Short mmCIF file of C-alpha atoms in Angstrom, two decimals:
data_model
loop_
_atom_site.label_atom_id
_atom_site.label_comp_id
_atom_site.label_asym_id
_atom_site.label_seq_id
_atom_site.Cartn_x
_atom_site.Cartn_y
_atom_site.Cartn_z
CA MET N 18 -4.47 -27.26 163.97
CA LYS N 19 -5.05 -23.47 163.45
CA LYS N 20 -2.53 -21.03 164.92
CA PHE N 21 -4.15 -18.11 166.83
CA GLY N 22 -2.60 -14.79 167.75
CA PRO N 23 0.46 -13.07 166.73
CA PRO N 24 3.77 -14.85 166.14
CA HIS N 25 5.46 -16.38 169.13
CA ASP N 26 8.25 -13.66 169.09
CA PHE N 27 5.53 -10.90 169.75
CA LYS N 28 6.00 -9.23 173.03
CA PRO N 29 3.14 -6.71 173.96
CA ILE N 30 4.24 -3.46 175.48
CA THR N 31 3.49 -2.98 179.24
CA LEU N 32 0.87 -0.65 180.51
CA ASP N 33 3.58 1.76 181.83
CA GLU N 34 5.17 1.90 178.33
CA PHE N 35 1.74 2.46 176.85
CA LYS N 36 0.89 5.33 179.36
CA SER N 37 4.26 7.07 178.65
CA HIS N 38 3.27 7.73 175.07
CA TYR N 39 0.25 9.92 175.89
CA LYS N 40 -0.40 13.11 177.56
CA PRO N 41 -2.98 13.52 180.29
CA PRO N 42 -6.45 14.80 179.48
CA ARG N 43 -6.80 18.51 178.71
CA ASN N 44 -9.54 20.99 179.46
CA THR N 45 -10.04 22.61 176.11
CA TYR N 46 -12.44 25.06 177.35
CA LYS N 47 -9.97 26.39 179.91
CA GLU N 48 -7.18 26.58 177.20
CA VAL N 49 -9.45 28.65 174.94
CA ILE N 50 -10.57 31.00 177.77
CA GLU N 51 -6.99 31.55 178.87
CA LYS N 52 -6.14 32.76 175.29
CA THR N 53 -9.23 34.93 174.95
CA GLY N 54 -9.07 38.68 175.84
CA ARG N 55 -11.41 40.59 178.00
CA LEU N 56 -13.26 42.19 175.09
CA ALA N 57 -13.68 38.87 173.33
CA LYS N 58 -15.05 37.28 176.59
CA ALA N 59 -17.48 40.25 176.72
CA ALA N 60 -18.56 39.57 173.19
CA VAL N 61 -19.16 35.89 173.93
CA TRP N 62 -21.17 36.87 177.07
CA ILE N 63 -23.34 39.19 174.93
CA THR N 64 -23.81 36.51 172.28
CA GLU N 65 -24.76 34.05 174.95
CA HIS N 66 -27.38 36.35 176.60
CA VAL N 67 -28.73 38.11 173.49
CA GLY N 68 -29.60 34.66 171.93
CA THR N 69 -32.03 33.85 174.88
CA MET N 70 -35.72 33.88 175.12
CA GLY N 71 -35.42 36.44 177.99
CA PHE N 72 -33.83 38.95 175.83
CA PHE N 73 -36.43 38.40 173.07
CA LEU N 74 -39.18 38.91 175.68
CA LEU N 75 -37.35 42.17 176.90
CA ILE N 76 -37.27 43.59 173.51
CA PHE N 77 -40.82 42.48 172.80
CA PHE N 78 -42.32 44.03 175.87
CA TRP N 79 -40.20 47.17 175.52
CA THR N 80 -41.61 47.46 171.93
CA VAL N 81 -45.17 46.88 173.07
CA ILE N 82 -44.92 49.33 175.91
CA TRP N 83 -43.20 51.99 173.74
CA LEU N 84 -45.54 51.73 170.84
CA GLY N 85 -48.61 51.20 173.13
CA TRP N 86 -47.73 54.36 175.17
CA ASN N 87 -47.25 56.43 172.07
CA LEU N 88 -50.37 55.33 170.36
CA LEU N 89 -52.83 55.28 173.40
CA ALA N 90 -51.41 57.91 175.81
CA PRO N 91 -52.86 61.46 175.79
CA THR N 92 -51.09 63.52 173.14
CA GLN N 93 -49.30 65.79 175.58
CA LEU N 94 -47.71 62.60 177.27
CA GLN N 95 -46.54 61.05 174.01
CA PHE N 96 -42.79 61.38 173.41
CA ASP N 97 -42.49 59.71 170.08
CA PRO N 98 -45.08 60.78 167.41
CA PRO N 99 -47.40 57.92 166.39
CA MET N 100 -47.03 56.21 162.98
CA GLY N 101 -43.62 57.67 162.58
CA PHE N 102 -41.97 56.38 165.75
CA VAL N 103 -38.67 57.94 164.78
CA LEU N 104 -37.11 57.70 168.25
CA TRP N 105 -38.16 54.00 168.53
CA LEU N 106 -36.75 53.18 165.08
CA PHE N 107 -33.53 54.99 165.80
CA ILE N 108 -32.96 53.14 169.12
CA SER N 109 -34.05 49.84 167.64
CA ASN N 110 -31.61 50.33 164.69
CA LEU N 111 -28.86 51.36 167.13
CA ILE N 112 -29.40 48.18 169.15
CA GLN N 113 -29.23 46.23 165.91
CA LEU N 114 -26.24 47.78 164.51
CA LEU N 115 -24.33 47.41 167.89
CA LEU N 116 -25.30 43.94 168.46
CA MET N 117 -24.74 42.54 165.09
CA PRO N 118 -20.94 42.71 164.92
CA LEU N 119 -20.73 41.71 168.73
CA ILE N 120 -22.80 38.62 167.98
CA MET N 121 -20.70 37.70 164.89
CA LEU N 122 -17.48 38.16 166.98
CA GLY N 123 -18.92 36.06 169.85
CA GLN N 124 -19.96 33.34 167.33
CA ASN N 125 -16.54 33.30 165.69
CA ILE N 126 -14.85 32.89 169.21
CA GLN N 127 -17.40 30.07 169.96
CA GLY N 128 -16.54 28.48 166.61
CA GLN N 129 -12.81 28.54 167.50
CA HIS N 130 -13.66 26.82 170.73
CA ALA N 131 -15.70 24.27 168.85
CA GLU N 132 -12.82 23.59 166.44
CA HIS N 133 -10.43 23.21 169.38
CA ARG N 134 -12.74 20.74 171.09
CA ALA N 135 -13.15 18.73 167.83
CA GLU N 136 -9.37 18.56 167.50
CA TYR N 137 -9.09 17.25 170.92
CA ASP N 138 -11.96 14.78 170.41
CA LEU N 139 -9.98 13.50 167.43
CA GLU N 140 -6.89 13.02 169.63
CA VAL N 141 -8.91 11.14 172.20
CA ASN N 142 -10.39 8.87 169.54
CA VAL N 143 -6.96 8.14 168.20
CA LYS N 144 -5.70 7.37 171.57
CA ALA N 145 -8.67 5.04 172.25
CA GLU N 146 -8.02 3.31 168.89
CA HIS N 147 -4.43 2.68 170.09
CA GLU N 148 -5.53 1.43 173.43
CA ILE N 149 -8.10 -1.05 171.85
CA GLU N 150 -5.32 -2.15 169.47
CA THR N 151 -2.97 -2.69 172.38
CA ILE N 152 -5.72 -4.60 174.31
CA LEU N 153 -6.33 -6.81 171.27
CA TYR N 154 -2.62 -7.58 170.98
CA HIS N 155 -2.55 -8.56 174.56
CA LEU N 156 -5.58 -10.74 174.15
CA GLU N 157 -4.03 -12.38 171.07
CA TYR N 158 -0.74 -12.82 173.01
CA GLN N 159 -2.53 -14.44 175.94
CA ASN N 160 -4.54 -16.71 173.54
CA SER N 161 -1.27 -17.85 171.92
CA ILE N 162 0.17 -18.65 175.31
CA LEU N 163 -3.04 -20.65 176.23
CA VAL N 164 -2.87 -22.61 172.84
CA ALA N 165 0.86 -23.35 173.57
CA MET N 166 -0.01 -24.66 176.98
CA LEU N 167 -2.65 -26.95 175.55
CA GLU N 168 -0.25 -28.19 172.87
CA LYS N 169 2.41 -28.82 175.53
CA GLN N 170 -0.04 -30.89 177.47
CA GLY N 171 -1.10 -32.83 174.41
CA ILE N 172 -4.58 -31.55 174.15
CA ASN N 173 -6.04 -30.77 170.82
CA LEU N 174 -7.87 -27.53 170.79
CA ASP N 175 -10.33 -28.55 167.99
CA GLU N 176 -11.49 -31.59 170.13
CA VAL N 177 -11.97 -29.46 173.14
CA LEU N 178 -14.01 -26.86 171.18
CA HIS N 179 -16.12 -29.61 169.56
CA LYS N 180 -16.94 -31.37 172.85
CA LYS N 181 -18.10 -28.01 174.26
CA LYS N 182 -20.60 -27.61 171.45
CA ASP N 183 -22.07 -31.05 171.96
#
């Protein structure tokens, strides 16, 4: 007859012993936010809001209104000479030059948060693997106890299994 499960001297750990090895779940977002300074938080906020359709539409309509006014309004009401649009180009470049490093900084901070979250996900996966392994050991141990009980009663496991199939 086949022997199932771990050796008879195997004793699985208890649930309390198992829980004592692991830390409670952490909130990685909260951990990263607590370590982030006010300027970095502002950079993340700007990054999140500049990268939206709303901001795109704001810039688009601002450009359409600015260029439209300076092309179509009477000459005495135009404040940025048409075809040169020097003031519009200056303001647009200023916005780009100021937002570019802020967005890069915000993306770096978001990347750090993503790395922190990935490390925590790995910890959770390793913990889950250990939990599954412990459960499998418990199942094997229970199976070996059941097989031992059958043997003690003089019942052949192979015969029981073959009768069930028929």
